XYZ file of C-alpha atoms in Angstrom:
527
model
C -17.296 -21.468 9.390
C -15.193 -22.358 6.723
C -16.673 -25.518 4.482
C -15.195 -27.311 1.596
C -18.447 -28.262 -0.615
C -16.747 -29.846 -3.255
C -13.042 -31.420 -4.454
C -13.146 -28.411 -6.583
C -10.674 -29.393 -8.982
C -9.720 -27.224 -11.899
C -10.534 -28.542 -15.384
C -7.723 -26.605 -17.622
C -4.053 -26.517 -17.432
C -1.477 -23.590 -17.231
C 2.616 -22.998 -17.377
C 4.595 -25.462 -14.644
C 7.471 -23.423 -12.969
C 9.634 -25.482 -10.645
C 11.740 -23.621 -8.101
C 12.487 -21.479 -4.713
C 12.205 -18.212 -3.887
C 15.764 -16.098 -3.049
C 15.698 -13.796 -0.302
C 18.360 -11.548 0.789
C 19.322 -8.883 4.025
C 16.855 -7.150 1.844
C 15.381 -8.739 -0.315
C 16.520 -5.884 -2.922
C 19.396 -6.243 -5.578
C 21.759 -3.462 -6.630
C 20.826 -1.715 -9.613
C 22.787 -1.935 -12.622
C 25.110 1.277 -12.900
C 23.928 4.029 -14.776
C 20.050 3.386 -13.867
C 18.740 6.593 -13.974
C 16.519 7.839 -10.594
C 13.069 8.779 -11.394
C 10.566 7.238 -13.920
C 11.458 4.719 -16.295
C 9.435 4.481 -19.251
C 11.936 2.226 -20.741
C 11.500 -0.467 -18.542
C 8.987 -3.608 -18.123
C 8.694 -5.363 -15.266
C 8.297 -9.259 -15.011
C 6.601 -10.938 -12.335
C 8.275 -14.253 -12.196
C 6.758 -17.252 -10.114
C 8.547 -18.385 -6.728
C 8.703 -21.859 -7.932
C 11.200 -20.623 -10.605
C 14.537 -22.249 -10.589
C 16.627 -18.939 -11.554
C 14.491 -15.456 -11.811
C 16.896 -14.331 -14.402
C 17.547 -17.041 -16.573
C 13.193 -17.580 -16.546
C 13.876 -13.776 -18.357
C 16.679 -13.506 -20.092
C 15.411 -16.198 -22.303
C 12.803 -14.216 -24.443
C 15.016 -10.903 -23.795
C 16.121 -9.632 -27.005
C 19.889 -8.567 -27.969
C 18.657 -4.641 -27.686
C 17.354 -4.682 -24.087
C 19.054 -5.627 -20.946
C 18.258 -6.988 -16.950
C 19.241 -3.847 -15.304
C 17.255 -4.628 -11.692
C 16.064 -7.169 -9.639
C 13.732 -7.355 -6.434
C 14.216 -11.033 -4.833
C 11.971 -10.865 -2.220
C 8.901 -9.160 -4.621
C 10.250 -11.482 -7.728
C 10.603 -8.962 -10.396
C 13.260 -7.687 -12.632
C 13.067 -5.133 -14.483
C 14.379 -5.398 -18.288
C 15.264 -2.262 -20.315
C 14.496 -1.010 -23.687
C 16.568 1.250 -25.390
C 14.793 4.995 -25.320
C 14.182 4.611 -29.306
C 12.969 1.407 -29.324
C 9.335 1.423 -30.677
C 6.179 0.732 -28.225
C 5.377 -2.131 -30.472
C 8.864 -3.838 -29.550
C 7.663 -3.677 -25.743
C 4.334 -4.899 -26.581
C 6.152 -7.794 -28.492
C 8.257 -8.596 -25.844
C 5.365 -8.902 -23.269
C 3.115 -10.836 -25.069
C 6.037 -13.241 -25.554
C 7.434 -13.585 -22.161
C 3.888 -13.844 -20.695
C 3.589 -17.022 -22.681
C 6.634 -18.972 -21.163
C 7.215 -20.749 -17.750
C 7.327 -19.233 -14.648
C 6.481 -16.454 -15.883
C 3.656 -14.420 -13.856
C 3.122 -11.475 -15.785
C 4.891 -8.514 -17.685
C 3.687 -4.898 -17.220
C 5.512 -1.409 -17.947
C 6.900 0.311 -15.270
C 4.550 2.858 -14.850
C 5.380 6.796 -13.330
C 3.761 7.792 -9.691
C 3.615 11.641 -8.564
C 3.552 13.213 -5.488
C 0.018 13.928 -4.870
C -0.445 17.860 -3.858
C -1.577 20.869 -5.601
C -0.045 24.498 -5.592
C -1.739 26.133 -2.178
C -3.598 29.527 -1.832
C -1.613 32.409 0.282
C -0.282 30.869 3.450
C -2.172 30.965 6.805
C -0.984 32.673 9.744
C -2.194 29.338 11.870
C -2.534 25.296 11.600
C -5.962 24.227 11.501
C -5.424 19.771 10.912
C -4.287 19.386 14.211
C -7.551 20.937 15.522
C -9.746 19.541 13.343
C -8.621 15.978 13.823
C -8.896 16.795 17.869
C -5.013 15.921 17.930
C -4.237 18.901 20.359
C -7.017 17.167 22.853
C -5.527 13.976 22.181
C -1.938 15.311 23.325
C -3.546 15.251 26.969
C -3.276 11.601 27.014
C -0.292 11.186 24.957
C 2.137 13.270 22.579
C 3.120 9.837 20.887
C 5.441 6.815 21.036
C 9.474 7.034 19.263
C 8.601 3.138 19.331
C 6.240 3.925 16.640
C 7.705 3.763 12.813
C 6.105 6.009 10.414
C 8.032 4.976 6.656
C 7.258 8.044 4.091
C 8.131 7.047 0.884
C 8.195 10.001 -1.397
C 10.627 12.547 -2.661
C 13.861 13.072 -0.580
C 13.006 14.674 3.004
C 15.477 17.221 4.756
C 15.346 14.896 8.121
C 17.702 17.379 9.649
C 15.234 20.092 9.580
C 14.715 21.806 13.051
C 11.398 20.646 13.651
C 12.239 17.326 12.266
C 15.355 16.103 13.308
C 14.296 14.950 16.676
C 11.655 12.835 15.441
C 13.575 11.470 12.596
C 15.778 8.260 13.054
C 19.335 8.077 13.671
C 19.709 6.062 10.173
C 17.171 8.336 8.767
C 16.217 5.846 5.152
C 17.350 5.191 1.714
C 17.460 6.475 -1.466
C 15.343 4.482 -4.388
C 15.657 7.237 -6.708
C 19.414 7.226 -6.771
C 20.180 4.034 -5.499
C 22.396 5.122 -2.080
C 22.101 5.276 1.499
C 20.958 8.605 1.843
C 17.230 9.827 1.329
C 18.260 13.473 1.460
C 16.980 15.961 -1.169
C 19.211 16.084 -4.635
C 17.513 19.506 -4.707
C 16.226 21.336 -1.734
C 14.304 24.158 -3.755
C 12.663 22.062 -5.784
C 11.846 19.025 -4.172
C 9.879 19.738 -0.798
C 7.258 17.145 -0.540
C 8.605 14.577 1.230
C 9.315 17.588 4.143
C 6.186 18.391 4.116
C 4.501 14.958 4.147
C 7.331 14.356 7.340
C 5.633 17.550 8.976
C 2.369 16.619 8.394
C 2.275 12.851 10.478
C 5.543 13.869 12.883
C 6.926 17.688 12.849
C 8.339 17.718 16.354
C 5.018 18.503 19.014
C 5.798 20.789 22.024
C 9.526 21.468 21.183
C 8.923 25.426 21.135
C 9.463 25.687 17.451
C 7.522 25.650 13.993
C 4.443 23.572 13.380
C 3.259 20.258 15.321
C 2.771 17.046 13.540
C -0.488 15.038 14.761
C 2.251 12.365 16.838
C 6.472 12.254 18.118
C 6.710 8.977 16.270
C 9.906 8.063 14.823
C 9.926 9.134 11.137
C 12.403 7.218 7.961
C 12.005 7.606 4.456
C 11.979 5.801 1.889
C 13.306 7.973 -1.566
C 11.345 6.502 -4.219
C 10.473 10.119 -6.214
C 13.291 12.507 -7.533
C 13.403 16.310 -7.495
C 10.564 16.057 -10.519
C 7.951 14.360 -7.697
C 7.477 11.642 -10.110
C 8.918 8.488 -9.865
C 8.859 4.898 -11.422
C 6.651 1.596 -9.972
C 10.294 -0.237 -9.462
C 11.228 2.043 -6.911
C 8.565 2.953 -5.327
C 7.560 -0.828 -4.771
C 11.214 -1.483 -3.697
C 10.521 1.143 -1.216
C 7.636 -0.053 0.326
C 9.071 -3.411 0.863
C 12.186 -1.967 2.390
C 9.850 -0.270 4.747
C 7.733 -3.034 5.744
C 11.163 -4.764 6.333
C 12.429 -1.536 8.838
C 9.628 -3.262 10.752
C 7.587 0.374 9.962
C 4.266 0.154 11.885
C 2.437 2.421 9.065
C 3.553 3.258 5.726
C 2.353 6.643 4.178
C 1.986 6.929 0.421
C 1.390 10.505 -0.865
C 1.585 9.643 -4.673
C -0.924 8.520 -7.246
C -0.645 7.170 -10.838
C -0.346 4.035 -13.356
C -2.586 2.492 -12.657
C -2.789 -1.318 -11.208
C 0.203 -2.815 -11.934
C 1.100 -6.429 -9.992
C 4.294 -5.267 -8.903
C 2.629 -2.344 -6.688
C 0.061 -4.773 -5.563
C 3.060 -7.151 -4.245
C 4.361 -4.776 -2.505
C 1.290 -3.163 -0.157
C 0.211 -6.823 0.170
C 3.927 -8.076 1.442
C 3.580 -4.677 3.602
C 0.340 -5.492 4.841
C 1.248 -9.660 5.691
C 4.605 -8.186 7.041
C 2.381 -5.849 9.959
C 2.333 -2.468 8.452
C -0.559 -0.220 7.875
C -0.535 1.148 4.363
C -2.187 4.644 4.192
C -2.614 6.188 0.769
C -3.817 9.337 -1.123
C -7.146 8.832 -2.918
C -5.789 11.286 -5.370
C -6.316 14.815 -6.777
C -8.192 14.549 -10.193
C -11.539 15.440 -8.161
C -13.019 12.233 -10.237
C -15.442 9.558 -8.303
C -13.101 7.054 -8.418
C -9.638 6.540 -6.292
C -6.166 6.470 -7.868
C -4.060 3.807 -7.375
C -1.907 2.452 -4.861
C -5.207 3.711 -2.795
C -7.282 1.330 -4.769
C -5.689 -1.716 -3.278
C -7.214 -3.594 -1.140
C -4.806 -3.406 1.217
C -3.853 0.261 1.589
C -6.738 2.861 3.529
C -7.659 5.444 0.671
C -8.045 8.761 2.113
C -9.898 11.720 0.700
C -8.602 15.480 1.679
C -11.673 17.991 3.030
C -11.242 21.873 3.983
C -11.352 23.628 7.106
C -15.093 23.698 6.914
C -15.150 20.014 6.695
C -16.042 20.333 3.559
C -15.050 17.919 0.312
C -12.026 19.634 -1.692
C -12.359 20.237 -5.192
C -9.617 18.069 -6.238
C -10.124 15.237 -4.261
C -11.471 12.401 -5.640
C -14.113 10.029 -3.459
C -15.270 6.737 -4.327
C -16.165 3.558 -2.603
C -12.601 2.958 -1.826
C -12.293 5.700 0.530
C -12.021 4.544 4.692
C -11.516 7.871 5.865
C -10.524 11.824 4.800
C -8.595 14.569 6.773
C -7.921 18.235 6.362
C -6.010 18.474 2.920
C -6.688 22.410 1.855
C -4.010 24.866 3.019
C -2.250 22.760 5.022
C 0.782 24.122 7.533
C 4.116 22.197 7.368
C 7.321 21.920 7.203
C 9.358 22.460 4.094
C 13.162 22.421 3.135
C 15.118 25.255 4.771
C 15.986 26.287 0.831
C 12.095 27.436 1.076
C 11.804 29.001 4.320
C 11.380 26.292 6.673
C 6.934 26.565 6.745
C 4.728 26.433 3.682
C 1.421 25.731 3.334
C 0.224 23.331 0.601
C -2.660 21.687 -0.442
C -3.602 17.742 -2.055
C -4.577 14.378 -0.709
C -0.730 13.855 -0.006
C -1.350 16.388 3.234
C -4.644 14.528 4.102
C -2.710 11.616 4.062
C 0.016 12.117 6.646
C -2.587 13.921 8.687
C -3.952 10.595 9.109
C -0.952 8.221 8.991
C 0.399 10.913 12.277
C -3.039 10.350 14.225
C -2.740 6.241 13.622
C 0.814 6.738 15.134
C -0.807 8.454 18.081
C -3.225 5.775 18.238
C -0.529 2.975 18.455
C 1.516 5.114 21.533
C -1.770 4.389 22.968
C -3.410 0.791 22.480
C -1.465 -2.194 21.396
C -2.925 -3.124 17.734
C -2.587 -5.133 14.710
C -2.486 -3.679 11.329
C -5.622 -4.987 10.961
C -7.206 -3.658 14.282
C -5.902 -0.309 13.957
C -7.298 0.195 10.962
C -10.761 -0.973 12.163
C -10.372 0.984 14.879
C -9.456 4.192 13.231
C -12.431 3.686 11.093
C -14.956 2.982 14.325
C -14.082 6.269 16.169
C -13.897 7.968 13.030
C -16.080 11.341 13.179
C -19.239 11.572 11.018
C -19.076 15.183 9.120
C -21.814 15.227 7.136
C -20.475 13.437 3.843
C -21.645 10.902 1.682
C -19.409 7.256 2.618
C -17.968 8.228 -0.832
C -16.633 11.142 0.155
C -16.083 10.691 4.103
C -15.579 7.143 4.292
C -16.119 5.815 7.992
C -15.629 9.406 8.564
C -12.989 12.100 9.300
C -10.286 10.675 11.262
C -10.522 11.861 14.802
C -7.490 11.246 17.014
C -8.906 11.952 20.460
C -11.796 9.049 20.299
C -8.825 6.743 18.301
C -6.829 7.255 21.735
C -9.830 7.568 24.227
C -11.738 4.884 23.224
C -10.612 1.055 24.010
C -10.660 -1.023 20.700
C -12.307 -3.671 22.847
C -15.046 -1.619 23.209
C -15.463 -0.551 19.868
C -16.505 3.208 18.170
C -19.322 5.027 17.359
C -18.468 4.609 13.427
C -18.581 7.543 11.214
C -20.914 7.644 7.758
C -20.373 4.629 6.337
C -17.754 2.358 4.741
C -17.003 0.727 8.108
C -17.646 1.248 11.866
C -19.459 -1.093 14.310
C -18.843 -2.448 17.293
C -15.066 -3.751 16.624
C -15.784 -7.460 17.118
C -13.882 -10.089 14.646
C -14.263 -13.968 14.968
C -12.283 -15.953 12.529
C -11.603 -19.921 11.444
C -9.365 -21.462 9.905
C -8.739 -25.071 7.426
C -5.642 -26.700 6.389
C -5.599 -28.599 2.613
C -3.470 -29.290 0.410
C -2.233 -28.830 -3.306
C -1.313 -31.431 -5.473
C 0.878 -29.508 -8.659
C -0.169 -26.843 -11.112
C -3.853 -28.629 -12.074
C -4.840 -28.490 -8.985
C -7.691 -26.317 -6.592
C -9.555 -26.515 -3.754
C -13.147 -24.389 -3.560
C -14.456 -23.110 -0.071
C -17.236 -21.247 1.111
C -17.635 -18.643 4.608
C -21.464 -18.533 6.244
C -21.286 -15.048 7.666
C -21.288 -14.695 11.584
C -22.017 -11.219 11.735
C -25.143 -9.215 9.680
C -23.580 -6.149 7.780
C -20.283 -7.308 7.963
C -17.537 -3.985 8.001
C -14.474 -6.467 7.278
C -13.507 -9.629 6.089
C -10.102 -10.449 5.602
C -8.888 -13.802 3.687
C -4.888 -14.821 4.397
C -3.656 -17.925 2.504
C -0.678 -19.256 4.106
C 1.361 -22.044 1.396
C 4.429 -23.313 0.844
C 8.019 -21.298 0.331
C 8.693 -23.418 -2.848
C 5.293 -23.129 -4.613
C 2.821 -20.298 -5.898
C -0.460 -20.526 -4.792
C -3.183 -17.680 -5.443
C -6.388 -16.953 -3.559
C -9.621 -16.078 -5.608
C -12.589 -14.580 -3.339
C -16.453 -13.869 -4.628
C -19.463 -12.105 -2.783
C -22.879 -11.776 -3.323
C -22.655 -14.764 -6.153
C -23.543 -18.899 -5.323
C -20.487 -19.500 -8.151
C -17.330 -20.723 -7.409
C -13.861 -18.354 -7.072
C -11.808 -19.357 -9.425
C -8.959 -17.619 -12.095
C -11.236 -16.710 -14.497
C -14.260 -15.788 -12.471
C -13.502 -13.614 -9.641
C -14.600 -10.453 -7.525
C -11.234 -10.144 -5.737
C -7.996 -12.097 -5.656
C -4.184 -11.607 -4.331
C -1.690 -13.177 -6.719
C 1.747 -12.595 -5.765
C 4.735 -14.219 -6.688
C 4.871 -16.983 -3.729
C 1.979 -18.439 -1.810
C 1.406 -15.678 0.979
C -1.769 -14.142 -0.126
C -4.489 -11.763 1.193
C -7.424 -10.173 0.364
C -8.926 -7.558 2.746
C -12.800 -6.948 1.941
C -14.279 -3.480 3.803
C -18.607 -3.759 3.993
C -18.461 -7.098 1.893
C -21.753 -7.945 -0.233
C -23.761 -10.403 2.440
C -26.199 -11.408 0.418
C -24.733 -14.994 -0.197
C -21.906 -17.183 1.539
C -18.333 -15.767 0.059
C -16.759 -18.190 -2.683
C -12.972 -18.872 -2.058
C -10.808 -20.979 -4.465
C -6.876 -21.697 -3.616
C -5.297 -22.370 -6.410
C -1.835 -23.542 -7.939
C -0.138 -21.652 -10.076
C 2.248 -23.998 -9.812
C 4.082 -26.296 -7.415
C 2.730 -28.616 -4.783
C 2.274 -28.603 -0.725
C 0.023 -27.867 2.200
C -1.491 -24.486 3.256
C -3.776 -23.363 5.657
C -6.851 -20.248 4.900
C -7.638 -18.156 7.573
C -10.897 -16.175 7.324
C -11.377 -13.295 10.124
C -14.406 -11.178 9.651
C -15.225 -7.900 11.789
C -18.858 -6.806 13.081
């Protein structure tokens, strides 16, 4: 259950901010003309708080005459503010540590480059292996997929008239980040073929007589946050995501990698993940024992890429974060007609889309939360013989994900999740009096090993409340003593914990960042 041991009131003060939140048909502005698509190394990005009067004016004030406002995401709260390309580092550094220090003001960050995630591939093979290995083709017996199911690929431009495409791809096929327009087609068909193949991957057209198979026929859009390069900035790629989540997408794939945590990204998976999509990401190709970020959120599903002998590739990296891998070496897809149609590449962006494909098969099947389908892709997950750091729950297996009834759990895979599927939650209301103020809770744990806990603050429009969680510690959450936390811009906050430390009760803390109101924590934890 959820208990309140103390008042818990905070003993220091921070910046007020007084204000509302703007939201529009999509929450994203225009950019300013002449915005260049791809990264932007120029640019920093400022978080500002929901209970801002005016995002811009909380900016513009410490802006200085040589930079500029040039974007805006309402619905995130972030603009982005331009340097000009000879300014010095030391001016940007300046400008942050300034603007960090005034009102509203929730922080400042560059805005870091992503890349597609893949790696040149050996000579092509004759034959697709992923859908095998995964058990897809088996799976097909029960279902070949749902077009009510929304895979969102946000990536490089994708040629979503391609023959083995098209049919699978929506009429209104997605939107270009990159370039700022309506249409997510590639600038540059020779060149920039990832998106294509990530599209192929989850949803190339199954049992239409031509090409390849994808693992599902769900509906496919994309979102064009890379250019022709495969590297583009955190702006547009976050802008992407939340455009996505708004299509009403039911799971979001993100072959790309890079920057590092920035706040901005971690807005965006977490308004994603409260808006009902899945975020699936690619644990990244560096072959190091940690995962890249966006995987590293808490919200997204980090996935490592193995062979065709089930075996870890060489470029993948593993770590703790990983829930699951998928076949990622010499993979069959589809590729811009400029390349011949079929190429065979190789990366955690292929072991990705393998796996966001199978959870779109799962979905045609069994009715599921964001939340429940990833549990349940990790329970019937198939142990091959890797460490959890490598495997994760396992490698994802799509005929037990649609054979098996999430209410009657999986076998689980090697680690990193599994179990028998059950949740129980609970739930308190409180209350926030202005910017001094927090409240301190603590969750006994209803199940022993835990695979899931997932904290969801739920506050007021006009304030900004953040959510502090510990584990395995007696000491109180709080902002500067935490093992997790979700700060966004408003007061809709969660933290999703996979195999949480038992050992002790978890520590929460709500806490105002500023502004005042009622909210209610839910706490749902999975066996």
């Amino acid at each position: 259950m959820v208990e309140k041991p103390t008042p818990g009131r905070r003993s220091f003060l921070k910046a007020i901010g007084a204000g509302t939140l703007f939201g529009g048909l999509s929450g994203v502005a225009s950019a300013t003309p002449g915005r260049q698509p791809g990264p932007k190394k120029d640019e920093i990005l400022v978080g500002v708080s929901a209970s801002a009067a005016d995002m811009d004016q909380a900016v513009a004030q410490a802006v200085p005459g040589n930079a500029e406002i040039v974007h805006r995401n309402e619905t995130l709260s972030y603009v982005a503010v331009k340097f000009p390309s000879q300014a010095a580092d030391r001016a940007k550094e300046n400008f942050i540590d300034a603007i960090t220090k005034k009102d509203h003001i929730k922080y400042a960050e560059p805005n870091t480059t992503h890349e597609a995630l893949y790696e040149p591939s050996d000579p092509r093979f004759g034959d697709q292996y992923a859908p095998k290995q995964v058990e897809s083709d088996q799976a097909w017996d029960t279902t070949l997929g749902d077009s009510g199911v929304t895979i969102a690929v946000v990536d490089t431009g994708a040629q979503y008239d391609h023959p083995d495409l098209q049919a699978n791809y929506k009429s209104n096929p997605g939107r270009d980040f990159a370039d700022n327009d309506s249409d997510p087609y590639p600038d540059a068909p020779s060149s920039e073929y990832h998106g294509t193949h990530v599209s192929g991957c989850a949803a190339a057209v199954v049992d239409n007589g031509t090409g390849v198979a994808g693992q599902s026929n769900s509906s496919l859009i994309n979102g064009r946050a890379l250019d022709e390069s495969g590297s583009g900035s955190t702006s547009d790629i976050a802008d992407a995501i939340e455009w996505a989540a708004d299509q009403g997408a039911d799971i979001i794939n993100l072959s790309l990698g890079g920057g590092g945590y920035t706040s901005t990204m971690k807005n965006a998976v977490s308004y994603a993940t409260d808006n009902g999509s899945l975020v699936i990401a690619a644990a990244g190709n560096n072959g190091s024992s940690s995962v890249s970020y966006p995987a590293a959120y808490s919200e997204c599903m980090a996935i490592s890429a193995v062979d065709d002998n089930e075996q870890l590739a060489s470029f993948s990296q593993y770590g703790e974060n990983v829930e699951l891998c998928a076949p990622g070496v010499d993979v069959l897809s589809t590729t811009t007609e400029a390349r011949g149609s079929y190429e065979t590449l190789s990366g955690t962006s292929m072991a990705t889309p393998v796996t966001s494909g199978v959870a779109g098969l799962t979905l045609a099947q069994w009715d599921l939360t964001n939340q429940e389908l990833r549990s349940h892709l990790k329970n019937t997950a198939e142990d091959i013989g890797l460490s959890a750091n490598e495997q994760g729950s396992g490698q994802v297996d799509a005929l037990a994900a649609v054979t098996t009834d999430p209410a009657d759990g999986g076998g689980g895979g090697g680690g990193g999740g599994g179990g028998g599927g059950e949740t129980t939650s609970g739930s308190v209301d409180g209350s926030l009096s202005g910017y001094w103020d927090g409240d301190n809770y603590t969750w006994s744990w209803t199940y022993s090993s835990p695979s899931q806990v997932v904290v969801e603050l739920d506050g007021p429009a006009d304030a900004d409340f953040d959510l502090y969680v510990n584990t395995g510690t007696t000491q109180n959450a709080s902002p500067n003593n935490y093992d997790y936390t979700s700060r966004s811009t408003n007061s809709q906050e969660t933290v999703t914990i996979d195999t949480p430390d038992d050992s002790t009760a978890m520590q929460i803390n709500v806490d105002s960042y500023s502004g005042s109101g009622n909210y209610t924590l839910t706490i749902t934890e999975t066996q």
